[in-house]
JSON list of C-alpha atoms in Angstrom, two decimals:
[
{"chain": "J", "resi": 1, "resn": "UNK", "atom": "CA", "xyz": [146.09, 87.81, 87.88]},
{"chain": "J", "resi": 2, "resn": "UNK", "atom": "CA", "xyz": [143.30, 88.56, 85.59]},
{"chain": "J", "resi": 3, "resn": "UNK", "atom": "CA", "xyz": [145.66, 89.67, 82.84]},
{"chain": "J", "resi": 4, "resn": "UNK", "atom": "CA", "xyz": [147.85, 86.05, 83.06]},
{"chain": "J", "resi": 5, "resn": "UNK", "atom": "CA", "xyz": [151.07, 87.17, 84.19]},
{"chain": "J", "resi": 6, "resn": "UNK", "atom": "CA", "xyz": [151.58, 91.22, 84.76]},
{"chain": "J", "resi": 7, "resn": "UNK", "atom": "CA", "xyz": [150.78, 92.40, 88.77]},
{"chain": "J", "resi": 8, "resn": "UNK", "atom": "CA", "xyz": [150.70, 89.05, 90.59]},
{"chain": "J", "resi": 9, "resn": "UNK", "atom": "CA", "xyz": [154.30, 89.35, 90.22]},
{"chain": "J", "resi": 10, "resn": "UNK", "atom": "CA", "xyz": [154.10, 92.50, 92.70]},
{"chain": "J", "resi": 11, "resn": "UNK", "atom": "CA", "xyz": [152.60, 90.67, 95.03]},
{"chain": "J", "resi": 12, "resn": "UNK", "atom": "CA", "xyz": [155.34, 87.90, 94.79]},
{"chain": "J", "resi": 13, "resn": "UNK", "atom": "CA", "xyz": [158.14, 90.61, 94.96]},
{"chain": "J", "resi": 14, "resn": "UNK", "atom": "CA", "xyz": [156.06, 92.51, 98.08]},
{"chain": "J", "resi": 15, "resn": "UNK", "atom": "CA", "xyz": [155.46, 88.84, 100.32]},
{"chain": "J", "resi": 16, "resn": "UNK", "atom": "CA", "xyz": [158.45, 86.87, 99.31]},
{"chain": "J", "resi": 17, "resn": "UNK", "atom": "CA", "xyz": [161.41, 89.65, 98.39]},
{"chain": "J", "resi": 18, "resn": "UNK", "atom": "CA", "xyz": [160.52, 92.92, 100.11]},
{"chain": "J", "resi": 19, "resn": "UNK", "atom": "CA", "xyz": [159.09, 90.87, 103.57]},
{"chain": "J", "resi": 20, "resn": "UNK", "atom": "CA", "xyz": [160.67, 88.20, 103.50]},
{"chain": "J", "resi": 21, "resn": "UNK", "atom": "CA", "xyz": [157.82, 85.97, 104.09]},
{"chain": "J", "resi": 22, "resn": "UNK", "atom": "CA", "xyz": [159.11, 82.19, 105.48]},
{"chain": "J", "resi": 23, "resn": "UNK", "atom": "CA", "xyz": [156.87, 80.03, 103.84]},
{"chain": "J", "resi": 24, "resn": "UNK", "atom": "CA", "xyz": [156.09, 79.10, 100.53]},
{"chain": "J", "resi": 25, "resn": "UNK", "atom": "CA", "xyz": [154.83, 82.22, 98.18]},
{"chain": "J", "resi": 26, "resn": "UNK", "atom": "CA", "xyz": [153.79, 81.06, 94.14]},
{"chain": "J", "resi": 27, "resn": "UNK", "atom": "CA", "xyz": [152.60, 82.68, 91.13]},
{"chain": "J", "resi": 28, "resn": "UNK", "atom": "CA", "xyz": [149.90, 81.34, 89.68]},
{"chain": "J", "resi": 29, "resn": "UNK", "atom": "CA", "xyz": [151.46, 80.90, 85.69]},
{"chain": "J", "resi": 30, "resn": "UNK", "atom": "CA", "xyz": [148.92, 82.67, 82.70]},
{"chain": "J", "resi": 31, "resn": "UNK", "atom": "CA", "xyz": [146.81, 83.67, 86.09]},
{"chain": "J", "resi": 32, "resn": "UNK", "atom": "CA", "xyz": [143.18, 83.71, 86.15]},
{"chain": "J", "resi": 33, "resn": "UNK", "atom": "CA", "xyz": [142.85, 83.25, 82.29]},
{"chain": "J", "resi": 34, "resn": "UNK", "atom": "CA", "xyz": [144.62, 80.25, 82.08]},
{"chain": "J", "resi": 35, "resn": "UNK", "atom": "CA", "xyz": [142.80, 79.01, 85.47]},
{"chain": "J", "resi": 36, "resn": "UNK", "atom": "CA", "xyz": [139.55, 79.20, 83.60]},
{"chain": "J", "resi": 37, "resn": "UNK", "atom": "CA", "xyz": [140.81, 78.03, 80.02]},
{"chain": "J", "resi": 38, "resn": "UNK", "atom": "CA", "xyz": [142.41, 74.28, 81.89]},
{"chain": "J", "resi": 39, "resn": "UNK", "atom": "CA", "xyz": [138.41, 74.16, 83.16]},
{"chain": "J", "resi": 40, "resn": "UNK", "atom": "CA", "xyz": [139.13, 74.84, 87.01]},
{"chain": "J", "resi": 41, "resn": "UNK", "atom": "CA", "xyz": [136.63, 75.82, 88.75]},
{"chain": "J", "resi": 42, "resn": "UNK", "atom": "CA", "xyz": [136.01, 79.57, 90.45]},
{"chain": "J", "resi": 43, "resn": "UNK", "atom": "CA", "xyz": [133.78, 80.38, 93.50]},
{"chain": "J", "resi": 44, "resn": "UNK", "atom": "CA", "xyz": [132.33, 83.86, 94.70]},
{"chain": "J", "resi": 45, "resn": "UNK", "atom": "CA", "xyz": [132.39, 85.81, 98.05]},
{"chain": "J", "resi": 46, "resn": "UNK", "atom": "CA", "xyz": [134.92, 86.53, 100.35]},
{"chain": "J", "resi": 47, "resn": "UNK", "atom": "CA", "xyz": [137.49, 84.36, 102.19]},
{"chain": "J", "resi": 48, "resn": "UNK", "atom": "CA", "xyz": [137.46, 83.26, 105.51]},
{"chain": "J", "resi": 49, "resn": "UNK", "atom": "CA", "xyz": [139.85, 84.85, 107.30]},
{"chain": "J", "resi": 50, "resn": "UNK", "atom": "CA", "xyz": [142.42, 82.83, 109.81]},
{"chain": "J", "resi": 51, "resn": "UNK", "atom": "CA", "xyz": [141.07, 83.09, 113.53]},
{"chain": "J", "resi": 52, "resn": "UNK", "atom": "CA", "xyz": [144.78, 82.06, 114.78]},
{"chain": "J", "resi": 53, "resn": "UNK", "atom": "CA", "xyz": [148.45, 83.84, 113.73]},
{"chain": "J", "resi": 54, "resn": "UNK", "atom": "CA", "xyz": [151.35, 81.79, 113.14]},
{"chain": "J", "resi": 55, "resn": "UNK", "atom": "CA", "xyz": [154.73, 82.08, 113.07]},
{"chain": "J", "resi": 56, "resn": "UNK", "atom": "CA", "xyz": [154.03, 82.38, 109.04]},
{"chain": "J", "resi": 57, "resn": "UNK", "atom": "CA", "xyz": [152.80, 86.10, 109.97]},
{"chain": "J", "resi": 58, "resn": "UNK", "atom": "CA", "xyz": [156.20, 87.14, 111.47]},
{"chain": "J", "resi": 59, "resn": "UNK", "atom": "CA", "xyz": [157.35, 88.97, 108.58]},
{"chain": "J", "resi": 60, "resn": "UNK", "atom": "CA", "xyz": [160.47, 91.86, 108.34]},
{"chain": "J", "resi": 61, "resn": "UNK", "atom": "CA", "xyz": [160.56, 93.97, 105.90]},
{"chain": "J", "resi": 62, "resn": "UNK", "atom": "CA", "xyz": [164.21, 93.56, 103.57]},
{"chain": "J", "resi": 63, "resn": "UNK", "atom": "CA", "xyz": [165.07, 97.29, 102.95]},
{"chain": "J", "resi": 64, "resn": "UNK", "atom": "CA", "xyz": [168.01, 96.51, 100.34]},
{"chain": "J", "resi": 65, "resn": "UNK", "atom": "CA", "xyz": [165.07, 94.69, 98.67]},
{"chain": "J", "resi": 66, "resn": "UNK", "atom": "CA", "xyz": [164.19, 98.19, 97.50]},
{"chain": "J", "resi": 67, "resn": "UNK", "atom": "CA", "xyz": [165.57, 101.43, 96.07]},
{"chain": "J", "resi": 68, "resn": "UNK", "atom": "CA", "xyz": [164.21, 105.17, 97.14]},
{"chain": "J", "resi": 69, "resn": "UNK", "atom": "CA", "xyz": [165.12, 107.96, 94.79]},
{"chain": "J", "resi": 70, "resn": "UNK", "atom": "CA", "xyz": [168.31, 108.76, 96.52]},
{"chain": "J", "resi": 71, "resn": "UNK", "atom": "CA", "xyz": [169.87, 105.51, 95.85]},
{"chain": "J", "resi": 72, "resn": "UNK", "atom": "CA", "xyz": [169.27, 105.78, 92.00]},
{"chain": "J", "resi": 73, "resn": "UNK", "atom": "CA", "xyz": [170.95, 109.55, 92.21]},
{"chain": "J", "resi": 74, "resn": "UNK", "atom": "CA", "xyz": [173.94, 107.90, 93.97]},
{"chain": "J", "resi": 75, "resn": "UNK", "atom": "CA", "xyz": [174.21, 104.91, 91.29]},
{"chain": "J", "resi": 76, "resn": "UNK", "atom": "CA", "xyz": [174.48, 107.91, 88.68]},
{"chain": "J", "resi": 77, "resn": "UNK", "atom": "CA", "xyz": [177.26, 109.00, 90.69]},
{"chain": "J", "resi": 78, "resn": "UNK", "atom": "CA", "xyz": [178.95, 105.44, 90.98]},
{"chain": "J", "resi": 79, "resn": "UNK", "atom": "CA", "xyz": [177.96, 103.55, 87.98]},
{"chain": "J", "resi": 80, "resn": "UNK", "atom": "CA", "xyz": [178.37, 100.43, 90.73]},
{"chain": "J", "resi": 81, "resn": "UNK", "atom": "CA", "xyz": [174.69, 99.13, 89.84]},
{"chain": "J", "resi": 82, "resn": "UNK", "atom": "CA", "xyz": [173.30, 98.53, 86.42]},
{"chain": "J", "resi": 83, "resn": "UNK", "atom": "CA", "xyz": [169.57, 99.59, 85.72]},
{"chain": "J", "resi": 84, "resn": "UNK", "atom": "CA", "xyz": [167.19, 97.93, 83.83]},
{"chain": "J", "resi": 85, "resn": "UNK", "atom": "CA", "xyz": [163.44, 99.13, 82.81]},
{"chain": "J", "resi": 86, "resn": "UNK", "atom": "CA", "xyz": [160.92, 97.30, 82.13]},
{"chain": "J", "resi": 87, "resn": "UNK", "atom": "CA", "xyz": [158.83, 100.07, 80.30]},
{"chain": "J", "resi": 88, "resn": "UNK", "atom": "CA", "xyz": [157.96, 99.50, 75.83]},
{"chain": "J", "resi": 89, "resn": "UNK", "atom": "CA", "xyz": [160.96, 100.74, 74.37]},
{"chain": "J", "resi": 90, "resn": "UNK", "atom": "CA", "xyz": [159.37, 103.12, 72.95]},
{"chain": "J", "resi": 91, "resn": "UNK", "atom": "CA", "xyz": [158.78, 104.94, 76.02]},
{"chain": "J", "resi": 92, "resn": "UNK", "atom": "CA", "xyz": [162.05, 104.21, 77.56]},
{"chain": "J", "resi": 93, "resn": "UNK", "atom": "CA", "xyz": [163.41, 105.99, 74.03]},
{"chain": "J", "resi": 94, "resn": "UNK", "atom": "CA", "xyz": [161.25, 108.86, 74.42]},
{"chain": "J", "resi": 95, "resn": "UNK", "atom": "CA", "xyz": [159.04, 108.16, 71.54]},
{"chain": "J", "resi": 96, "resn": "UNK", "atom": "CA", "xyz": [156.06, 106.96, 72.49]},
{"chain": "J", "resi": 97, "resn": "UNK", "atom": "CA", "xyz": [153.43, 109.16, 75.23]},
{"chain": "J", "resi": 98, "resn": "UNK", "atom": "CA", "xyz": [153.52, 108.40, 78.72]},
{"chain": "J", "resi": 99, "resn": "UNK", "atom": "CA", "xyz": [150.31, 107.48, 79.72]},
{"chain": "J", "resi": 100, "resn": "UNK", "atom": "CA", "xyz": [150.34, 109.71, 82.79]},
{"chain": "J", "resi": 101, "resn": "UNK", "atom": "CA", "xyz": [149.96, 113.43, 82.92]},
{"chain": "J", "resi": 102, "resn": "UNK", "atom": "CA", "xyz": [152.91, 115.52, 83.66]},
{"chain": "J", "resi": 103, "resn": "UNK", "atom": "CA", "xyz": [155.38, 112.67, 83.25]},
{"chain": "J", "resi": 104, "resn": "UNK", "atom": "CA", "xyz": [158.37, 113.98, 80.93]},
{"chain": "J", "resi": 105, "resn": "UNK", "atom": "CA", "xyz": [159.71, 111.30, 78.14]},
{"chain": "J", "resi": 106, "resn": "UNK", "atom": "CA", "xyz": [162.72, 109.15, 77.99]},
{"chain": "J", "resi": 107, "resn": "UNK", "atom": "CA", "xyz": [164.71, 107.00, 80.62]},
{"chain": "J", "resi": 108, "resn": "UNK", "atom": "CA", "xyz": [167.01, 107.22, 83.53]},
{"chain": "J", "resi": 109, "resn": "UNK", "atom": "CA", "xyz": [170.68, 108.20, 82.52]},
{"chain": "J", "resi": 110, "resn": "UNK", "atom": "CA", "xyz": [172.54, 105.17, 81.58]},
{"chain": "J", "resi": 111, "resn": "UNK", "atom": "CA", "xyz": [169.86, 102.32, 81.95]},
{"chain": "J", "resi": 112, "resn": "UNK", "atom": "CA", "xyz": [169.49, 99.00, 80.01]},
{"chain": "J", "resi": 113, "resn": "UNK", "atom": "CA", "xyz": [165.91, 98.52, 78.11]},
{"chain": "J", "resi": 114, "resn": "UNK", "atom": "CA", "xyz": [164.05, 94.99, 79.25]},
{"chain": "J", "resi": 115, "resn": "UNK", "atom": "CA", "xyz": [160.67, 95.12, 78.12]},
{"chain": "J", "resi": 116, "resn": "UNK", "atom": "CA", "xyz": [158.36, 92.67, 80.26]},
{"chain": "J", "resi": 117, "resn": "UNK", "atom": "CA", "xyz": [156.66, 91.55, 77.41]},
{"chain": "J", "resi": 118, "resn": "UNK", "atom": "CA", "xyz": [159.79, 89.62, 75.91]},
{"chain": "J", "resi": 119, "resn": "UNK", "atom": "CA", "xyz": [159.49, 87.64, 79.24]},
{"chain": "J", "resi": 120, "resn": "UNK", "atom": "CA", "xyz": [156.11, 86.76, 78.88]},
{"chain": "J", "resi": 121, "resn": "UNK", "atom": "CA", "xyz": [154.19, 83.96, 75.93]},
{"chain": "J", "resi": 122, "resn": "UNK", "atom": "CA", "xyz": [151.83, 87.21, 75.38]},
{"chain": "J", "resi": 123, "resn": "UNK", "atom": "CA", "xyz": [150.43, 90.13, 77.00]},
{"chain": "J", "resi": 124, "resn": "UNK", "atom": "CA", "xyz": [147.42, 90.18, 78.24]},
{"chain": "J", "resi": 125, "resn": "UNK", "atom": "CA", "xyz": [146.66, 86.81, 78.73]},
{"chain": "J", "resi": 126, "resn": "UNK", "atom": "CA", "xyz": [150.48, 85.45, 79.06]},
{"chain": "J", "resi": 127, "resn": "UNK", "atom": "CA", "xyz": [152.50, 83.07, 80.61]},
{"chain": "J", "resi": 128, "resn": "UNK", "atom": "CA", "xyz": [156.18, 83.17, 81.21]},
{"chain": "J", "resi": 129, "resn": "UNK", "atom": "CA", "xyz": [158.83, 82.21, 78.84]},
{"chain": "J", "resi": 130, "resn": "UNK", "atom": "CA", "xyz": [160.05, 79.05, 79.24]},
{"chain": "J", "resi": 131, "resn": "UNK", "atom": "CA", "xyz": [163.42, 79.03, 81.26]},
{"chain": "J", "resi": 132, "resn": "UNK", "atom": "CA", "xyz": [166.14, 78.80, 78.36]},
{"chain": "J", "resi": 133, "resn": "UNK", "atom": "CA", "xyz": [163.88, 81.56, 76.40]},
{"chain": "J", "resi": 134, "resn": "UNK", "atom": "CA", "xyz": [164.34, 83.78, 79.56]},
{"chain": "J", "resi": 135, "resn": "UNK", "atom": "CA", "xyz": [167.55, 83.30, 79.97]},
{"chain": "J", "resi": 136, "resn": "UNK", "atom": "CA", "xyz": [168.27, 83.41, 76.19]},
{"chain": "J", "resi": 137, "resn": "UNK", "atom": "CA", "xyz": [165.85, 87.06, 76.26]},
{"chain": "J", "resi": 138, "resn": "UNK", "atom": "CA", "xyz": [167.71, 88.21, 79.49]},
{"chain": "J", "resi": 139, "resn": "UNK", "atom": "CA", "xyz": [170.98, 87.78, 78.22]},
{"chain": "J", "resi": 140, "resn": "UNK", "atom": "CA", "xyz": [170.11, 89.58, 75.41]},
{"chain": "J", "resi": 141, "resn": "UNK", "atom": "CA", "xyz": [169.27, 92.36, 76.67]},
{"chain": "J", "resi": 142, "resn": "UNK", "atom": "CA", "xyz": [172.60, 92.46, 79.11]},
{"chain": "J", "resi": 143, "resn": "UNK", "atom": "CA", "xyz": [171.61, 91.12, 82.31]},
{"chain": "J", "resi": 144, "resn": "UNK", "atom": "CA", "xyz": [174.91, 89.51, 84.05]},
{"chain": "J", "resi": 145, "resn": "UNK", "atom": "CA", "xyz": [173.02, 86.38, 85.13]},
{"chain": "J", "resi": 146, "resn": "UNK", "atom": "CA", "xyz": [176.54, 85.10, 86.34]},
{"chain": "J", "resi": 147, "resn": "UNK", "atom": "CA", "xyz": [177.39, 87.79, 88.47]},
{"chain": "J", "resi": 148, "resn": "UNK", "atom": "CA", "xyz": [173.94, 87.83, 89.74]},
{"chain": "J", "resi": 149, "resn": "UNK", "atom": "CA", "xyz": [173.79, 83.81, 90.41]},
{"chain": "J", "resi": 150, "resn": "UNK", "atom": "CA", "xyz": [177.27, 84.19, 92.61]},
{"chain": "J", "resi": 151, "resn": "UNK", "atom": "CA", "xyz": [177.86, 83.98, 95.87]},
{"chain": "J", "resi": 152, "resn": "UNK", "atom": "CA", "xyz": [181.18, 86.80, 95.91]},
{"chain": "J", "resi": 153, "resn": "UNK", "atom": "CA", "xyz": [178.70, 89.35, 96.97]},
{"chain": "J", "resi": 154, "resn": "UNK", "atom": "CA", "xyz": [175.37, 89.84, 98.85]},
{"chain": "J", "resi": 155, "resn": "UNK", "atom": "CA", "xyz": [174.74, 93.50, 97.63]},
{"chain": "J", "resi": 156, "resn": "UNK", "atom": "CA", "xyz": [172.59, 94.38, 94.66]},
{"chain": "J", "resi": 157, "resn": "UNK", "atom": "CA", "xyz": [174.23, 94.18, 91.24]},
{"chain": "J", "resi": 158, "resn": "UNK", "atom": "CA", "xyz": [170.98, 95.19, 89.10]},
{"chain": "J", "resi": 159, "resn": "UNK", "atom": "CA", "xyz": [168.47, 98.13, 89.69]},
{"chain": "J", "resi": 160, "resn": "UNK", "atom": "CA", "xyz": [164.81, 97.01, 88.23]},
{"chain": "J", "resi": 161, "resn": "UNK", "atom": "CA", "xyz": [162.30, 100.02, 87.21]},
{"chain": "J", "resi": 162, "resn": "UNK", "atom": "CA", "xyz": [159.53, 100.30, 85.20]},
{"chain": "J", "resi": 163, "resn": "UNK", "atom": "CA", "xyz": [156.15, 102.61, 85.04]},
{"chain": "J", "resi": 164, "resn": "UNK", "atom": "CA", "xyz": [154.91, 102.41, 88.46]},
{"chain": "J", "resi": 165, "resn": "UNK", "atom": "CA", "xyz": [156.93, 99.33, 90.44]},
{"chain": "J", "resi": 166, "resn": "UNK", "atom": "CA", "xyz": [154.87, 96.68, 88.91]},
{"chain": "J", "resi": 167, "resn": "UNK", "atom": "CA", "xyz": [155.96, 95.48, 85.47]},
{"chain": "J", "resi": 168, "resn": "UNK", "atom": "CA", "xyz": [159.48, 95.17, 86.46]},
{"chain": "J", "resi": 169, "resn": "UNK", "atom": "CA", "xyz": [158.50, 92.96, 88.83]},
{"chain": "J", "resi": 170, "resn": "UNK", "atom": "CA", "xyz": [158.05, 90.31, 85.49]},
{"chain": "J", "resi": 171, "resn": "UNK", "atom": "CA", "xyz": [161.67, 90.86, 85.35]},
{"chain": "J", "resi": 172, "resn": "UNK", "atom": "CA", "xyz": [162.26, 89.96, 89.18]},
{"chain": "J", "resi": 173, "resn": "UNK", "atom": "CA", "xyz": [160.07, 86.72, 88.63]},
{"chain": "J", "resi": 174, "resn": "UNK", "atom": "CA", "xyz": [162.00, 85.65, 85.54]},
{"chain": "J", "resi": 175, "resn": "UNK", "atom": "CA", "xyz": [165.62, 86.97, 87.12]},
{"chain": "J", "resi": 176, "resn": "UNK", "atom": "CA", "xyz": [164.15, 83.93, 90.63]},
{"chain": "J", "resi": 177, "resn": "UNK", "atom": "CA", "xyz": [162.92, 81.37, 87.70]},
{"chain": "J", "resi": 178, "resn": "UNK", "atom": "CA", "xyz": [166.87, 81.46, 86.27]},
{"chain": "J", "resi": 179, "resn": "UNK", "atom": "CA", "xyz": [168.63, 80.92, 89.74]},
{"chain": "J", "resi": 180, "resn": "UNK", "atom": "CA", "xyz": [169.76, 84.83, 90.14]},
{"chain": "J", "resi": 181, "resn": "UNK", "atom": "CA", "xyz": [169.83, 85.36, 93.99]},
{"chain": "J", "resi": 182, "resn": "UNK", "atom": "CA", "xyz": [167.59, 87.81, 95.51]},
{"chain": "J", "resi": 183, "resn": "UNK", "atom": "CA", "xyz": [170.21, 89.52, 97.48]},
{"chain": "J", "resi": 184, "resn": "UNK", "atom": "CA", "xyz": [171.95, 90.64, 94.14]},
{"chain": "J", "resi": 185, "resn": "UNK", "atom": "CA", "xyz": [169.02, 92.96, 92.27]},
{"chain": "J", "resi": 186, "resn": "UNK", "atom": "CA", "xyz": [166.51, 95.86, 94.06]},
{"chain": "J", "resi": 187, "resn": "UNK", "atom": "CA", "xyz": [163.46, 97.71, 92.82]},
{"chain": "J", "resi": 188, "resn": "UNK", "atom": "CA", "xyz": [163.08, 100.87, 92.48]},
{"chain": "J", "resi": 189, "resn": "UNK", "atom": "CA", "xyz": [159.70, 101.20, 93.58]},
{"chain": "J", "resi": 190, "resn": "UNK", "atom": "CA", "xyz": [159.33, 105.11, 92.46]},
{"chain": "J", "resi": 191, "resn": "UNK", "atom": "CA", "xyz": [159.31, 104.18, 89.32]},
{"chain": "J", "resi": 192, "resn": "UNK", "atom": "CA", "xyz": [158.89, 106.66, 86.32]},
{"chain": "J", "resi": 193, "resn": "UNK", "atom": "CA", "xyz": [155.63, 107.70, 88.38]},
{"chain": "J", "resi": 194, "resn": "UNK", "atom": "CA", "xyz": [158.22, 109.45, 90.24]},
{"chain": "J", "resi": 195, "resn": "UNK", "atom": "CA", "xyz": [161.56, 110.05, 88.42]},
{"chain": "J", "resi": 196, "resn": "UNK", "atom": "CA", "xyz": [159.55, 110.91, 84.89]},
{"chain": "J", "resi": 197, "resn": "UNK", "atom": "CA", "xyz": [157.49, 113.66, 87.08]},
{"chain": "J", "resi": 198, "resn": "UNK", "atom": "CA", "xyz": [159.58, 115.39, 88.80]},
{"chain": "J", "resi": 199, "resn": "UNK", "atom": "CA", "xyz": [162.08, 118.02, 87.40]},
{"chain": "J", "resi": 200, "resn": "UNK", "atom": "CA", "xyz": [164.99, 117.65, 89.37]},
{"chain": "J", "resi": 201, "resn": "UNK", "atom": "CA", "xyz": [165.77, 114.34, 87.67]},
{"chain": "J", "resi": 202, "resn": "UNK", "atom": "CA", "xyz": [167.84, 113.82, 85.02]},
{"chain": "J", "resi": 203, "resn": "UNK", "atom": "CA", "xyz": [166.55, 112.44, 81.90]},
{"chain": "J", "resi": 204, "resn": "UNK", "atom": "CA", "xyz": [167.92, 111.08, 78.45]},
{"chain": "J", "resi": 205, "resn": "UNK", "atom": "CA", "xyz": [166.27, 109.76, 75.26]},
{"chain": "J", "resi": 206, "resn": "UNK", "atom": "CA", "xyz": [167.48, 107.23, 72.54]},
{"chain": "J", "resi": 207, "resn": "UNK", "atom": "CA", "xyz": [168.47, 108.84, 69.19]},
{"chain": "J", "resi": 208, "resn": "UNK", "atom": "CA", "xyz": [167.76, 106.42, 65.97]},
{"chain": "J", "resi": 209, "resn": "UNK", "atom": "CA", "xyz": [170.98, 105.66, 65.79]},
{"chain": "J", "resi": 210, "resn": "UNK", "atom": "CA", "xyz": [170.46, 104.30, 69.25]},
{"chain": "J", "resi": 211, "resn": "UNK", "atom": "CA", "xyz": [172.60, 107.10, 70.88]},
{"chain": "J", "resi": 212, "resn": "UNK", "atom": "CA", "xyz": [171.78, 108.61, 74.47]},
{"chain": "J", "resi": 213, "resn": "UNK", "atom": "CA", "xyz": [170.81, 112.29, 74.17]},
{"chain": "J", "resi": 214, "resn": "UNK", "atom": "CA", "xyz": [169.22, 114.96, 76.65]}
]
């Protein structure tokens, strides 16, 4: 990750969660910048690719790994999940510009603010929080790490969004790093790309005095 720790998460999330790959699958911590900084080397060119598959290329893909849009208008229905975004909270109050064209301002009705960047040392260039900070930060913030480290249920507890399906994926790592089990949060991988730009979604925005409001 050329930024230290903001899309190799994705990839994580995409092999490990969403496939289910059976071997090992890392995250390289502060990514390419703290590579280079420790005085690792780097190489150009392409890869070889494998001649021979494996049994490490069987993957299936884990659907309740991942939320469409009708799952989040059920939850709003239900209140069963709780949602977290990832986004600055100033765009998740409505304050700040979106920074894509046509996308509307604010958050999904009822959802829990988690910035990424509280998870991370610094952004760009970042690596994560050590573990009692995350947990410490996650807490914060409302995440029911003990609900989400049990074993009474195998159904997702937590709903992760951000901009585009990619920051919350910080979130995910960090949620893995504390012991929550995978089976108990899903991504909603439409992100605000797709709930902030379309207009049959509901949307609310944070007052100052920290008050939901259309």
């Amino acid at each position: 990750d050329r930024l230290g720790i903001f899309s190799a998460p994705r990839a994580w999330y995409t092999i490990k969660v969403a496939f289910g790959h059976p071997g090992p699958v890392a995250v390289l911590d502060g990514g390419l910048p703290k590579w280079t900084s420790s005085g690792y080397p780097l190489e150009d060119g392409l890869p070889v690719a494998a001649t021979q598959t494996s049994e490490l290329f069987k993957w299936e893909r884990n659907v309740a790994a991942s939320w469409a849009i009708e799952s989040v208008f059920e939850n709003l229905e239900t209140n069963r999940v709780l949602m977290f975004d990832a986004r600055s909270s100033g765009r998740f109050a409505g304050t700040a510009e979106e920074p894509r064209p046509g996308s509307r301002k604010g958050h999904i009705p009822g959802g829990k603010n988690m910035p990424f960047t509280e998870l991370v040392t610094a952004c760009p260039g970042g690596q994560m929080q050590p573990l009692e900070e995350l947990e410490r930060v996650l807490l914060s913030r409302g995440m029911p790490l003990g609900e989400l480290r049990s074993n009474a249920a195998d159904t997702a507890a937590v709903m992760l969004s951000c901009g585009s399906g990619l920051s919350a994926c910080v979130i995910a790592l960090a949620l893995d790093l504390v012991g929550a089990r995978r089976e108990r949060w899903a991504l909603y991988d439409g992100s605000w790309c797709e709930w902030g730009c379309r207009h049959d979604t509901p949307i609310m925005q944070t007052s100052e005095d920290g008050e939901e409001v259309p």
